[in-house]
PDB file of N, CA and C and ligand atoms in Angstrom:
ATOM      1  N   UNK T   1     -43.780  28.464 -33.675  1.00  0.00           N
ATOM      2  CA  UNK T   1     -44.888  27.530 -33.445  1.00  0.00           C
ATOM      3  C   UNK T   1     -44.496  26.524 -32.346  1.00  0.00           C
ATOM      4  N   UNK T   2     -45.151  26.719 -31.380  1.00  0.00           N
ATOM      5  CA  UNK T   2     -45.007  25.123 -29.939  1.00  0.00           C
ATOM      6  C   UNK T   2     -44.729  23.848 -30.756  1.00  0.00           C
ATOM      7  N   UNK T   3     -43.782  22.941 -30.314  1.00  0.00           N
ATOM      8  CA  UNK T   3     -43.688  21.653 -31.130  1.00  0.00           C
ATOM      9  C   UNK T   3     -44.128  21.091 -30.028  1.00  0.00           C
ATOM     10  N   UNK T   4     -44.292  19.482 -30.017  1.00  0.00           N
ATOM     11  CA  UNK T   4     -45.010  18.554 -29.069  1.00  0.00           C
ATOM     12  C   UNK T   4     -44.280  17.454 -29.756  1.00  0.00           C
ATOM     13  N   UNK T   5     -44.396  16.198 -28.246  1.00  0.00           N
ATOM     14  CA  UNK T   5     -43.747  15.136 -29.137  1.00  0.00           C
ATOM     15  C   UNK T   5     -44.876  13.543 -28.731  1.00  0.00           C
ATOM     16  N   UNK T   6     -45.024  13.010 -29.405  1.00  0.00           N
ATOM     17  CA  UNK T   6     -45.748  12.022 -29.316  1.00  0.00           C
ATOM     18  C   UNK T   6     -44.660  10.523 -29.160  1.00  0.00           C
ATOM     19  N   UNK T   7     -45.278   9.646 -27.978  1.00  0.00           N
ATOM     20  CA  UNK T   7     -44.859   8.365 -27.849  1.00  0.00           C
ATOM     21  C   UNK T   7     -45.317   7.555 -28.345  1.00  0.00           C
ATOM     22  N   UNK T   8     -45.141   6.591 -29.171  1.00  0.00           N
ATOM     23  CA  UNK T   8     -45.918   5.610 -30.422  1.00  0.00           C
ATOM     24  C   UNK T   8     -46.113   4.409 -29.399  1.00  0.00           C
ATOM     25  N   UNK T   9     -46.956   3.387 -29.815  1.00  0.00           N
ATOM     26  CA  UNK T   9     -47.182   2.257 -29.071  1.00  0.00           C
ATOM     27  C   UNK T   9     -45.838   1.525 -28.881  1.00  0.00           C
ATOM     28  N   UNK T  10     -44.700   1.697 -30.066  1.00  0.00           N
ATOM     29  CA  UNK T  10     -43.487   0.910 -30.128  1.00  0.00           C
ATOM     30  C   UNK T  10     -42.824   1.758 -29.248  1.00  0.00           C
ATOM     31  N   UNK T  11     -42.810   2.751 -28.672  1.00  0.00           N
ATOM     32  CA  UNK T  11     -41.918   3.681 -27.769  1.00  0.00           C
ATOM     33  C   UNK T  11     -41.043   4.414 -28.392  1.00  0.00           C
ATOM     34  N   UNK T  12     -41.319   5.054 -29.724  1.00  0.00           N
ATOM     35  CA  UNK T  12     -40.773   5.679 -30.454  1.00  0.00           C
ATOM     36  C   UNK T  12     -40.958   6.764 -30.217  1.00  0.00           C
ATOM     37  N   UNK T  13     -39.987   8.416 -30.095  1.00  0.00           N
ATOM     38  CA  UNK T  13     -40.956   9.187 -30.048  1.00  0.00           C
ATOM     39  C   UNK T  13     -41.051  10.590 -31.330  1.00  0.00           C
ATOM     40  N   UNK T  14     -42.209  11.081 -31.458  1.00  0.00           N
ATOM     41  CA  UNK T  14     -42.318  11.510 -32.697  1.00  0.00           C
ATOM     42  C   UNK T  14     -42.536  13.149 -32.304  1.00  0.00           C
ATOM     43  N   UNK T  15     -41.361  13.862 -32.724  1.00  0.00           N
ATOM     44  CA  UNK T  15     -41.196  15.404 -32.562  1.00  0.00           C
ATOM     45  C   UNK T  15     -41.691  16.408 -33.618  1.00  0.00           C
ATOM     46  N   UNK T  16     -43.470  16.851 -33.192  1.00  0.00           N
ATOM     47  CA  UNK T  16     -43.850  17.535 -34.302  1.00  0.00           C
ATOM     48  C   UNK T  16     -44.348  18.773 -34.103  1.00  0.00           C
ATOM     49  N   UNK T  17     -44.792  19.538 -35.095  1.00  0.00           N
ATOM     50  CA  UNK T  17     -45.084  20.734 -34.665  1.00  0.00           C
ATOM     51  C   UNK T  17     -46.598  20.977 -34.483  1.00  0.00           C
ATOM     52  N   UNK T  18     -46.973  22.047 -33.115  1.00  0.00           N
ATOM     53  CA  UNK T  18     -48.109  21.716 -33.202  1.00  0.00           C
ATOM     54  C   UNK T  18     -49.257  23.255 -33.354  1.00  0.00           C
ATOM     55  N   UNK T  19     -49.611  23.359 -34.411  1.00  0.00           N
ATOM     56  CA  UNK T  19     -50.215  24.421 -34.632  1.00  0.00           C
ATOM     57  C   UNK T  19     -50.703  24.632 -33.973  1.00  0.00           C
ATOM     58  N   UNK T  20     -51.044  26.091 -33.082  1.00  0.00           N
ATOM     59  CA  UNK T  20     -52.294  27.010 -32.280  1.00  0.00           C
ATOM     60  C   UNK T  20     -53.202  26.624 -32.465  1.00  0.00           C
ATOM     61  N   UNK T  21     -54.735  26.015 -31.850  1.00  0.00           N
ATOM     62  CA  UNK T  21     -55.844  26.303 -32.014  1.00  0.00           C
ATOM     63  C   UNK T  21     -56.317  24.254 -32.912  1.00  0.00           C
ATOM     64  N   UNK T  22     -54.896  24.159 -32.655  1.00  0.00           N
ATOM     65  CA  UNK T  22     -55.406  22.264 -33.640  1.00  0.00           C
ATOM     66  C   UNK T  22     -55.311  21.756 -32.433  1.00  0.00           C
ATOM     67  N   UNK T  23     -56.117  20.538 -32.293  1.00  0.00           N
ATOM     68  CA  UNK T  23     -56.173  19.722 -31.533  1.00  0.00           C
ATOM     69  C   UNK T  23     -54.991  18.386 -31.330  1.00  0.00           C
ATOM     70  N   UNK T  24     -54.995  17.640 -30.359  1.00  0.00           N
ATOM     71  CA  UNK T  24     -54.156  16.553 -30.458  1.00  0.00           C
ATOM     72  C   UNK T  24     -54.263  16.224 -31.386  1.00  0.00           C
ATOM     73  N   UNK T  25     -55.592  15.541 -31.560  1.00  0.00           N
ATOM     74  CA  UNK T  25     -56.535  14.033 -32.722  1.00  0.00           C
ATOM     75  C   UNK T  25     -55.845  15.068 -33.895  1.00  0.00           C
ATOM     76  N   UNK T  26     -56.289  16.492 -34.172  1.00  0.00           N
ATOM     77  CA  UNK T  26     -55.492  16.674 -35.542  1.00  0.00           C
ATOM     78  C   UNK T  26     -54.464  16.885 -36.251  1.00  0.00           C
ATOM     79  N   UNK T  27     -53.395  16.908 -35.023  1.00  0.00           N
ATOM     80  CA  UNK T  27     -52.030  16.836 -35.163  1.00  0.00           C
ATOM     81  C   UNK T  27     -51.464  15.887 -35.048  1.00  0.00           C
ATOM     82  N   UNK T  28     -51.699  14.286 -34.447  1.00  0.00           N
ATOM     83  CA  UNK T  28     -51.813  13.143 -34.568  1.00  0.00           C
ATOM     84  C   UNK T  28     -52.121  12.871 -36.016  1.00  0.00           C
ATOM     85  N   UNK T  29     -53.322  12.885 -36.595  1.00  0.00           N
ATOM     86  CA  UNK T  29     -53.775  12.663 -37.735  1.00  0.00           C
ATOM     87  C   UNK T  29     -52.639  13.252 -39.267  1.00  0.00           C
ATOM     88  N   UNK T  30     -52.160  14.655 -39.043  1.00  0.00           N
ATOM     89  CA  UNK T  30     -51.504  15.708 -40.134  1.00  0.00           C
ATOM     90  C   UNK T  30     -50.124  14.557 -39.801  1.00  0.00           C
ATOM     91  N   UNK T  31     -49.618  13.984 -39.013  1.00  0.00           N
ATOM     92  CA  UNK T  31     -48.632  13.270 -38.801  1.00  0.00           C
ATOM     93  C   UNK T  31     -48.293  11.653 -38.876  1.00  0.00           C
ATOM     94  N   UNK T  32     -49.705  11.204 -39.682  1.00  0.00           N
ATOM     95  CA  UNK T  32     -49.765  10.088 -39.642  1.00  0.00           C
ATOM     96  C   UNK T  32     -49.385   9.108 -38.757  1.00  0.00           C
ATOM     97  N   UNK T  33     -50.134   9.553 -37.380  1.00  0.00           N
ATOM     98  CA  UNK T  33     -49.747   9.037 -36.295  1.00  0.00           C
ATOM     99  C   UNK T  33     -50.675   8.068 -35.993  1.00  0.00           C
ATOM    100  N   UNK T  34     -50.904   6.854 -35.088  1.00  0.00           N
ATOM    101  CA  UNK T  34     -51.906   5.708 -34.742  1.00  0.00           C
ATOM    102  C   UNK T  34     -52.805   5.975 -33.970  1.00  0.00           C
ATOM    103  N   UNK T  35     -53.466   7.708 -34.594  1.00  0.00           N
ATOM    104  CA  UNK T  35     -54.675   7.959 -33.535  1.00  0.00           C
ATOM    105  C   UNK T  35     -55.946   7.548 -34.411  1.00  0.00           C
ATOM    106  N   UNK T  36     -57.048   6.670 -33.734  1.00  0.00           N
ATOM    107  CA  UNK T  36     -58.348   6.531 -34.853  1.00  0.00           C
ATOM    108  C   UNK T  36     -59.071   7.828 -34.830  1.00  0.00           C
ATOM    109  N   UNK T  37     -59.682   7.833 -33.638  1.00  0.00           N
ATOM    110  CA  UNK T  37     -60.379   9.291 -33.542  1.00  0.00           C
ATOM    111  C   UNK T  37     -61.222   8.593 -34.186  1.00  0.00           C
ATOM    112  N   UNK T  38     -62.369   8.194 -34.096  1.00  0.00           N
ATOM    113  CA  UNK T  38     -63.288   7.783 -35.069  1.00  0.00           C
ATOM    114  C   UNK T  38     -64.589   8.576 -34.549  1.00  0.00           C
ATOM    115  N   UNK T  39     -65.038   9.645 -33.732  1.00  0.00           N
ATOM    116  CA  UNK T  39     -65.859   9.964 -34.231  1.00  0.00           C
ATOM    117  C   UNK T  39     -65.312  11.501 -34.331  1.00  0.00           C
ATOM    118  N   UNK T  40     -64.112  12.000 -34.936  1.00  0.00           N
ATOM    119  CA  UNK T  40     -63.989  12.841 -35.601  1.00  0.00           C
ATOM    120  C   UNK T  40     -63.893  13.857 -34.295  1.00  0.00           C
ATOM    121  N   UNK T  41     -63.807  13.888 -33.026  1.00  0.00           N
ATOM    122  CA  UNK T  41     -64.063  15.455 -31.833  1.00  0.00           C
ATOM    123  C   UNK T  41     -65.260  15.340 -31.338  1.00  0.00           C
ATOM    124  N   UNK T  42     -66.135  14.363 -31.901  1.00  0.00           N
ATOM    125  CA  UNK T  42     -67.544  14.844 -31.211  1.00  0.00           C
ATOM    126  C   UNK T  42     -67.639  14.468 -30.095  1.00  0.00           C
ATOM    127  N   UNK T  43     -66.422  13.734 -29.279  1.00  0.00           N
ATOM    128  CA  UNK T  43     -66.416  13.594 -27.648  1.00  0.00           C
ATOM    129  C   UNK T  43     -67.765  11.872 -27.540  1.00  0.00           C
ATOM    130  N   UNK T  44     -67.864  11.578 -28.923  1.00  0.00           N
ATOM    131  CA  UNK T  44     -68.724  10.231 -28.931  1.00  0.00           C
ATOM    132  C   UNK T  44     -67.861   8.721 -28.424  1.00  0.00           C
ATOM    133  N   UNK T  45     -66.881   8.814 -28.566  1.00  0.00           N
ATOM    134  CA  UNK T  45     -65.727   7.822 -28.540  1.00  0.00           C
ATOM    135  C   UNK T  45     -64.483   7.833 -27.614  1.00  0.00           C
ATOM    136  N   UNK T  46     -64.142   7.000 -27.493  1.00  0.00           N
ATOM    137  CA  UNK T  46     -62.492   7.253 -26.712  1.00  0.00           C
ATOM    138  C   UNK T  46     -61.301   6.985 -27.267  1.00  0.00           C
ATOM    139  N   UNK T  47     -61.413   6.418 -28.838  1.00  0.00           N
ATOM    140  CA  UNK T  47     -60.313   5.704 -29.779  1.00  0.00           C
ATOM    141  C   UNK T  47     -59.401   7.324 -29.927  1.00  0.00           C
ATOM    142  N   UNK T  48     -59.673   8.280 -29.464  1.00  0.00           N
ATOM    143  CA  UNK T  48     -58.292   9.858 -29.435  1.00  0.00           C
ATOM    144  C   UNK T  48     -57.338   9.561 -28.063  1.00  0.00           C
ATOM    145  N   UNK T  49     -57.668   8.609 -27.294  1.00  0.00           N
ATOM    146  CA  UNK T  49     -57.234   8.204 -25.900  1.00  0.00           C
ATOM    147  C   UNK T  49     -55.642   8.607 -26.184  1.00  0.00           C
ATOM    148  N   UNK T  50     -55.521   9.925 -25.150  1.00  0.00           N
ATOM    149  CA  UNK T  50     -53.702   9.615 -24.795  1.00  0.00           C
ATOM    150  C   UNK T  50     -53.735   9.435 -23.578  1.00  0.00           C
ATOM    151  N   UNK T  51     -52.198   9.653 -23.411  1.00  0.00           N
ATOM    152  CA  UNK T  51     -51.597   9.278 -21.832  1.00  0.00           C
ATOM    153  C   UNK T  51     -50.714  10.440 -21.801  1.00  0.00           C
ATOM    154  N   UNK T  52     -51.055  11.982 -21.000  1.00  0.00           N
ATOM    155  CA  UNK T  52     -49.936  13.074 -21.240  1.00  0.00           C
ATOM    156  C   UNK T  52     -49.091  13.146 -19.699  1.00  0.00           C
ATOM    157  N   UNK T  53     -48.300  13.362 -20.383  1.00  0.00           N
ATOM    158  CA  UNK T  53     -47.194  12.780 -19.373  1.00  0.00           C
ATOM    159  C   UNK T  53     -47.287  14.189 -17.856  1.00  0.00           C
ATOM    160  N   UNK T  54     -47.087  12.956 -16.744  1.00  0.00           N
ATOM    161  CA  UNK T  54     -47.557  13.064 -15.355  1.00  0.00           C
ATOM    162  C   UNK T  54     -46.999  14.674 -15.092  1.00  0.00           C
ATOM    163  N   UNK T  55     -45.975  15.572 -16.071  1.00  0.00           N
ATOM    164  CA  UNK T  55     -45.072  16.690 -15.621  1.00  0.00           C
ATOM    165  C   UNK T  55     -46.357  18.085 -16.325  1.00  0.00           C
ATOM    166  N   UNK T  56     -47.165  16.862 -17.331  1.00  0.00           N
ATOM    167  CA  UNK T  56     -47.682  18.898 -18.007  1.00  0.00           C
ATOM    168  C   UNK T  56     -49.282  18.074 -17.390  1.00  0.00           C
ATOM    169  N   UNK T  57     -49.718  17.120 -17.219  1.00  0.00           N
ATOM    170  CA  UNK T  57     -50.966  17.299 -16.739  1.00  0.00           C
ATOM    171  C   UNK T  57     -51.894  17.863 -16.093  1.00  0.00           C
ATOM    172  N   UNK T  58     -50.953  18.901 -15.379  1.00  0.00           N
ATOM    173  CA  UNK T  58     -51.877  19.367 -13.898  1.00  0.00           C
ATOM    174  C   UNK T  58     -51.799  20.842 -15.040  1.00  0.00           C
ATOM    175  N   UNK T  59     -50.840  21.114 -15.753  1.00  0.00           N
ATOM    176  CA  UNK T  59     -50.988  22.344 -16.620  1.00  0.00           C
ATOM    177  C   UNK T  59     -51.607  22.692 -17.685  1.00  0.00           C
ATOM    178  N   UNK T  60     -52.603  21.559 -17.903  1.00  0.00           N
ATOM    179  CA  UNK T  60     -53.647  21.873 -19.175  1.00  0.00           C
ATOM    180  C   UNK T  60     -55.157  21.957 -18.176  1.00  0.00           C
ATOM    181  N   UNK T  61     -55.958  22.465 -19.122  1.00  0.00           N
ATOM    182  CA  UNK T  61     -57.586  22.330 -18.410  1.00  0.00           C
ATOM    183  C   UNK T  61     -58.140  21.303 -18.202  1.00  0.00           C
ATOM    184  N   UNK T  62     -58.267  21.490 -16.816  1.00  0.00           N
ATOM    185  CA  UNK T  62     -59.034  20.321 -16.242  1.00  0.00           C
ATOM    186  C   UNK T  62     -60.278  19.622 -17.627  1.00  0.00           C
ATOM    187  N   UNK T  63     -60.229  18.200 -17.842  1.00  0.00           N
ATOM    188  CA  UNK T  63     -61.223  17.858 -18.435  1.00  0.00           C
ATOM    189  C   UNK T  63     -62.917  17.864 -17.712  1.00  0.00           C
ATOM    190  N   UNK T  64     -63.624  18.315 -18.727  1.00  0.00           N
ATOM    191  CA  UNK T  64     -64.879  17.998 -18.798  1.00  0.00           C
ATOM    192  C   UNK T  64     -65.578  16.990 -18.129  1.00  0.00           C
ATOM    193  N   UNK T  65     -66.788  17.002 -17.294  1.00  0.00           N
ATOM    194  CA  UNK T  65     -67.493  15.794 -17.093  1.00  0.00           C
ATOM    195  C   UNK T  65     -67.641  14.846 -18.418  1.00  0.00           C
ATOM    196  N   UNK T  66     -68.272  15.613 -19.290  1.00  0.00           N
ATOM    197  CA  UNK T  66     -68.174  14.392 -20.477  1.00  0.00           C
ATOM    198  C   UNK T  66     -67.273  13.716 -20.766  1.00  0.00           C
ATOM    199  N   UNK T  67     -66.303  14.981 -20.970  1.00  0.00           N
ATOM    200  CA  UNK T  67     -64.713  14.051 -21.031  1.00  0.00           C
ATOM    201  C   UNK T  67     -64.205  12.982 -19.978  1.00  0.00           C
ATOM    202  N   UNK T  68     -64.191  13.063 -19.071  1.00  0.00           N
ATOM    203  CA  UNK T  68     -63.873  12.095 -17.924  1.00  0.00           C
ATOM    204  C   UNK T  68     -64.908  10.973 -18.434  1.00  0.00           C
ATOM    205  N   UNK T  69     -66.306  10.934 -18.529  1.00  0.00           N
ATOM    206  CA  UNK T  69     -67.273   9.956 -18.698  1.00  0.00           C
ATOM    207  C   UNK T  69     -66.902   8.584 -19.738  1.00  0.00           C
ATOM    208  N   UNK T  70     -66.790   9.997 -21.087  1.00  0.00           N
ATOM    209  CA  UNK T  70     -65.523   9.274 -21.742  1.00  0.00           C
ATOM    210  C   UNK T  70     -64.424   8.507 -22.074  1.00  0.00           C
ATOM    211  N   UNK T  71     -63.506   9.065 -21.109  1.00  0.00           N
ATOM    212  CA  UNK T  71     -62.336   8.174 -20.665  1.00  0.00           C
ATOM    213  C   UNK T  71     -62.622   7.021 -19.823  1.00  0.00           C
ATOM    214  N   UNK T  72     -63.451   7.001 -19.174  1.00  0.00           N
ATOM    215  CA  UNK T  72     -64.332   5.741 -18.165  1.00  0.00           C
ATOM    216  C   UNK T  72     -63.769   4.623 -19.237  1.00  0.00           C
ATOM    217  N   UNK T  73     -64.269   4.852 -20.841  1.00  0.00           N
ATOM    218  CA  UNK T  73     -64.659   3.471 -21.720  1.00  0.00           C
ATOM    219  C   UNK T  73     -63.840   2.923 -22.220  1.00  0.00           C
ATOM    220  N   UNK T  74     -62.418   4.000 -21.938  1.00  0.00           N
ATOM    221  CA  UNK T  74     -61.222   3.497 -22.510  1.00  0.00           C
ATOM    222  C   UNK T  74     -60.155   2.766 -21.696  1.00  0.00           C
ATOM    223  N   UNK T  75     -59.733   1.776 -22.857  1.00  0.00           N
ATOM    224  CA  UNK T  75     -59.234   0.952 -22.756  1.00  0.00           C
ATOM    225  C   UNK T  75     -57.708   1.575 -22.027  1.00  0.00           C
ATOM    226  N   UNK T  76     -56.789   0.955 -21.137  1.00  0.00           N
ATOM    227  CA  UNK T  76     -55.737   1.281 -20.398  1.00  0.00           C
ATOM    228  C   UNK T  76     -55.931   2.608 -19.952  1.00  0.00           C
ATOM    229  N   UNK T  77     -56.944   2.870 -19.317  1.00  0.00           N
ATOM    230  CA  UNK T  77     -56.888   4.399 -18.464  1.00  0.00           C
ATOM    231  C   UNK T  77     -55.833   4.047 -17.322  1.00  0.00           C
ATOM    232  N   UNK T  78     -54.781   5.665 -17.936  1.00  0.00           N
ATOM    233  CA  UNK T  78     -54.275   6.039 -16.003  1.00  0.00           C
ATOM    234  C   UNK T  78     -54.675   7.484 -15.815  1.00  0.00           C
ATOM    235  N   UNK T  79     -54.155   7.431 -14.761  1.00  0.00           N
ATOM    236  CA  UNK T  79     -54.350   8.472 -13.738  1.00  0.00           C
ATOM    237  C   UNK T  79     -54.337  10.120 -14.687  1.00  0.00           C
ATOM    238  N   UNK T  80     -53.561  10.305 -15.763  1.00  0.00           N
ATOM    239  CA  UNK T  80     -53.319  11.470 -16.630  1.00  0.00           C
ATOM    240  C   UNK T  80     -53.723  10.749 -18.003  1.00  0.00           C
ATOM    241  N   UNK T  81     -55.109  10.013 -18.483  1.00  0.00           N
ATOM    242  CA  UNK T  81     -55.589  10.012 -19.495  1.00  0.00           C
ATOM    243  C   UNK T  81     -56.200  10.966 -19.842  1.00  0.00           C
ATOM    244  N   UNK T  82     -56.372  11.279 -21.035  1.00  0.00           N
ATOM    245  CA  UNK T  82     -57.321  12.270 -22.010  1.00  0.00           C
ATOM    246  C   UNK T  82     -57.794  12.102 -23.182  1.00  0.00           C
ATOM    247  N   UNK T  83     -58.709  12.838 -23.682  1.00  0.00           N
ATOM    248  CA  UNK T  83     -59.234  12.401 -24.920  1.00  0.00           C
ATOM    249  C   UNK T  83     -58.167  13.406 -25.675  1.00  0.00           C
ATOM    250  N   UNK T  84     -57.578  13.024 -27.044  1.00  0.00           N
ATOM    251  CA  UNK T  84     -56.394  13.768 -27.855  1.00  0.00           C
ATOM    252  C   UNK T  84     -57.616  14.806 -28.615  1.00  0.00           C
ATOM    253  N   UNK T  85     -59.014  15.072 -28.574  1.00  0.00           N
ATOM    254  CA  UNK T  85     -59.380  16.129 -29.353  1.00  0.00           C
ATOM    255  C   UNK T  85     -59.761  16.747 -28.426  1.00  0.00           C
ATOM    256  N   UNK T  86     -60.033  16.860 -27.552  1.00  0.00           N
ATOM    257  CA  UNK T  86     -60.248  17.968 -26.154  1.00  0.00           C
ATOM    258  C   UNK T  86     -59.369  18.674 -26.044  1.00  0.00           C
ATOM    259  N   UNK T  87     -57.782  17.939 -26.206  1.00  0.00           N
ATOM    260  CA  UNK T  87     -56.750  18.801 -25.906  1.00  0.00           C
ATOM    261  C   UNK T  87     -56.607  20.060 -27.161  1.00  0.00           C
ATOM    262  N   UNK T  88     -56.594  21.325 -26.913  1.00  0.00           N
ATOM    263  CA  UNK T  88     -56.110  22.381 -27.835  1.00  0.00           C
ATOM    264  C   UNK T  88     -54.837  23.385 -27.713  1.00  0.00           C
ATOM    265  N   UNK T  89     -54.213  22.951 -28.805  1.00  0.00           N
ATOM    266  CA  UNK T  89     -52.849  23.767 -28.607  1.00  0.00           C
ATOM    267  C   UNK T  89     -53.156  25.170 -28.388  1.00  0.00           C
ATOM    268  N   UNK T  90     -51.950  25.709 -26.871  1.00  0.00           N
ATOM    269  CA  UNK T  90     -52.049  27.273 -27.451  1.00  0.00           C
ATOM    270  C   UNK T  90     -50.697  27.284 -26.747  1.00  0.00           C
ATOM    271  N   UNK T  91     -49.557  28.461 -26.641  1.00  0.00           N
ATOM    272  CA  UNK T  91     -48.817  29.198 -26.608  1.00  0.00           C
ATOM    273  C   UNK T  91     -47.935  27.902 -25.627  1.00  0.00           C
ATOM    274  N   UNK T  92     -48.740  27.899 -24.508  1.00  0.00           N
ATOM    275  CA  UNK T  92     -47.959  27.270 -23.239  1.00  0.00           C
ATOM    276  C   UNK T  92     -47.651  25.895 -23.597  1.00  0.00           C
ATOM    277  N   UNK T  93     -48.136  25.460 -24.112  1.00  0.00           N
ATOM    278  CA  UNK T  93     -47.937  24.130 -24.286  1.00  0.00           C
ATOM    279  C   UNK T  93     -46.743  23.246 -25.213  1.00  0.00           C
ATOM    280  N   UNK T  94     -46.216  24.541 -25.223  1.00  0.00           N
ATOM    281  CA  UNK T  94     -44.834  24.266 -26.602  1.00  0.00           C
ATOM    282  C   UNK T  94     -43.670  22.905 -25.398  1.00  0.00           C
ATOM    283  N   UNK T  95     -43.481  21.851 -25.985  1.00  0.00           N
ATOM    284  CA  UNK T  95     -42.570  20.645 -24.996  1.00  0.00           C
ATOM    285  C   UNK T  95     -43.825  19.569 -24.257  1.00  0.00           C
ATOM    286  N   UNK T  96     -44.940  20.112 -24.930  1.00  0.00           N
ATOM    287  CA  UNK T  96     -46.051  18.731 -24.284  1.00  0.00           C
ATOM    288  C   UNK T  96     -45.445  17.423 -24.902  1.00  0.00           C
ATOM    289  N   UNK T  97     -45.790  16.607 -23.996  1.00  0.00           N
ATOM    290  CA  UNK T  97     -45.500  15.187 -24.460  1.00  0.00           C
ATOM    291  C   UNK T  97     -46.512  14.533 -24.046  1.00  0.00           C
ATOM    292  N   UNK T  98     -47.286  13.663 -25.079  1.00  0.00           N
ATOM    293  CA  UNK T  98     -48.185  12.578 -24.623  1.00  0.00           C
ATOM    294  C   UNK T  98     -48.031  11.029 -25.193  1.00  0.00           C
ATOM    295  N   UNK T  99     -47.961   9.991 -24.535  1.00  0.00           N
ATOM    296  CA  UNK T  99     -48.232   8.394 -24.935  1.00  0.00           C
ATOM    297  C   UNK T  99     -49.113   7.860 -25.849  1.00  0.00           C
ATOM    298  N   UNK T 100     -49.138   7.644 -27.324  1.00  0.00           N
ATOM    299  CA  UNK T 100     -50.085   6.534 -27.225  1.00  0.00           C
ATOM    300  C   UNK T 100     -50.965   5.216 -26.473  1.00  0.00           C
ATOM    301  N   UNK T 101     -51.786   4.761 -26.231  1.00  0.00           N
ATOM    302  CA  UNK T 101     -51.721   3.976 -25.316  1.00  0.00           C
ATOM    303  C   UNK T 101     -51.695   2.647 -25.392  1.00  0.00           C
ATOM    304  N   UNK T 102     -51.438   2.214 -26.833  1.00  0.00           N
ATOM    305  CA  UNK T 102     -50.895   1.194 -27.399  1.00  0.00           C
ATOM    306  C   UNK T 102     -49.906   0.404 -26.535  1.00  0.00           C
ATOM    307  N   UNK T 103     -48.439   1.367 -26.093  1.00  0.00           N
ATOM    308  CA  UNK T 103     -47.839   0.508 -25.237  1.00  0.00           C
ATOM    309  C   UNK T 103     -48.366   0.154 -23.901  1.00  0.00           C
ATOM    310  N   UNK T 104     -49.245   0.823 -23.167  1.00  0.00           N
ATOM    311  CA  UNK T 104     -49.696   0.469 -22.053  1.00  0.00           C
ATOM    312  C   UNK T 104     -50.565  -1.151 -21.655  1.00  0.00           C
ATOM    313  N   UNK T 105     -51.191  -0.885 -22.980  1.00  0.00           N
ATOM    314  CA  UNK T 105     -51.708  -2.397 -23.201  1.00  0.00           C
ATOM    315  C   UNK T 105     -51.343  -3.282 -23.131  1.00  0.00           C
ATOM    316  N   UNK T 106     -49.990  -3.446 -24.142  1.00  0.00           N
ATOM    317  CA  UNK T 106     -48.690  -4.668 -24.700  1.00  0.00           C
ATOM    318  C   UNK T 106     -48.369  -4.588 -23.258  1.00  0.00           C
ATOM    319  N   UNK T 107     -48.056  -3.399 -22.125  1.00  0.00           N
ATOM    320  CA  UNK T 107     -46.987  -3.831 -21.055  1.00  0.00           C
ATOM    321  C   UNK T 107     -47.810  -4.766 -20.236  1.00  0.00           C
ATOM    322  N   UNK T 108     -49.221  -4.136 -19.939  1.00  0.00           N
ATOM    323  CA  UNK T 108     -50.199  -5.177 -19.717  1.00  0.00           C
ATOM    324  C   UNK T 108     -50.470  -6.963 -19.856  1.00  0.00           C
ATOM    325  N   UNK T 109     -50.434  -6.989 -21.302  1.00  0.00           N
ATOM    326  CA  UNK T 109     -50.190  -7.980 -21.341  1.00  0.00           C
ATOM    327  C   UNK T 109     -49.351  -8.794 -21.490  1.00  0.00           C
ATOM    328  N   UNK T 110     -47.882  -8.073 -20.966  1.00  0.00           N
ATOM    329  CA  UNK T 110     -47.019  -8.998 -20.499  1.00  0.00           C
ATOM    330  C   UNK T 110     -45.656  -9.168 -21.580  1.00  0.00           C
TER     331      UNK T 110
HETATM  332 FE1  FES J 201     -63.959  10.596 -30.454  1.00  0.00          FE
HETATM  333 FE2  FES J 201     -62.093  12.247 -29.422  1.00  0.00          FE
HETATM  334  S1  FES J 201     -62.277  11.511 -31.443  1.00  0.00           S
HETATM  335  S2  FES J 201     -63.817  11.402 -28.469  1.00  0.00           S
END
């Protein structure tokens, strides 16, 4: 099974496994990780907001107009934001790493 590792807002990072065919938001979630996801995937929200790191970005699928529209609303967008339920695990993606964007904020503010 591809593992993936997640960066916590504290800069911790969390090495988990990430089932085929699950999404970020639900492998975040199975890991009790600080994703809200509050409207569940329906692409209504931006609280799934990651930050995947600048080395696998160009190697996942380009996001969606919606998706980009999306990310517009969120809070600390960079340049390799995404929504965490758009993203879907498959084969290649085994060593993804993505940010919470918790720390981006705090560095923000200083
Ligand atoms: Fe709302 Fe991803 S959970 S857009």
């Amino acid at each position: 099974m591809p593992r993936m590792t997640f960066i916590d807002s504290a800069g911790t990072s969390h090495e988990v496994e990430a089932p085929l065919g699950h999404s970020l938001l639900q492998i975040a979630w199975d890991n009790g990780l600080d994703v809200e996801g509050a409207c569940e995937g329906a692409m209504a929200c931006s609280t799934c907001h990651v930050i995947v790191d600048p080395e696998w970005y160009a190697r996942l699928d380009a996001p969606t107009e919606d998706e980009e529209d999306m990310l517009d609303l969120a809070p600390g967008l960079k340049p390799t934001s995404r929504l965490g339920c758009q993203i879907i695990v498959n084969e290649a993606m085994d060593g993804l790493t993505v940010r919470l964007p918790g720390s981006t904020r705090n560095l923000m503010l200083g």
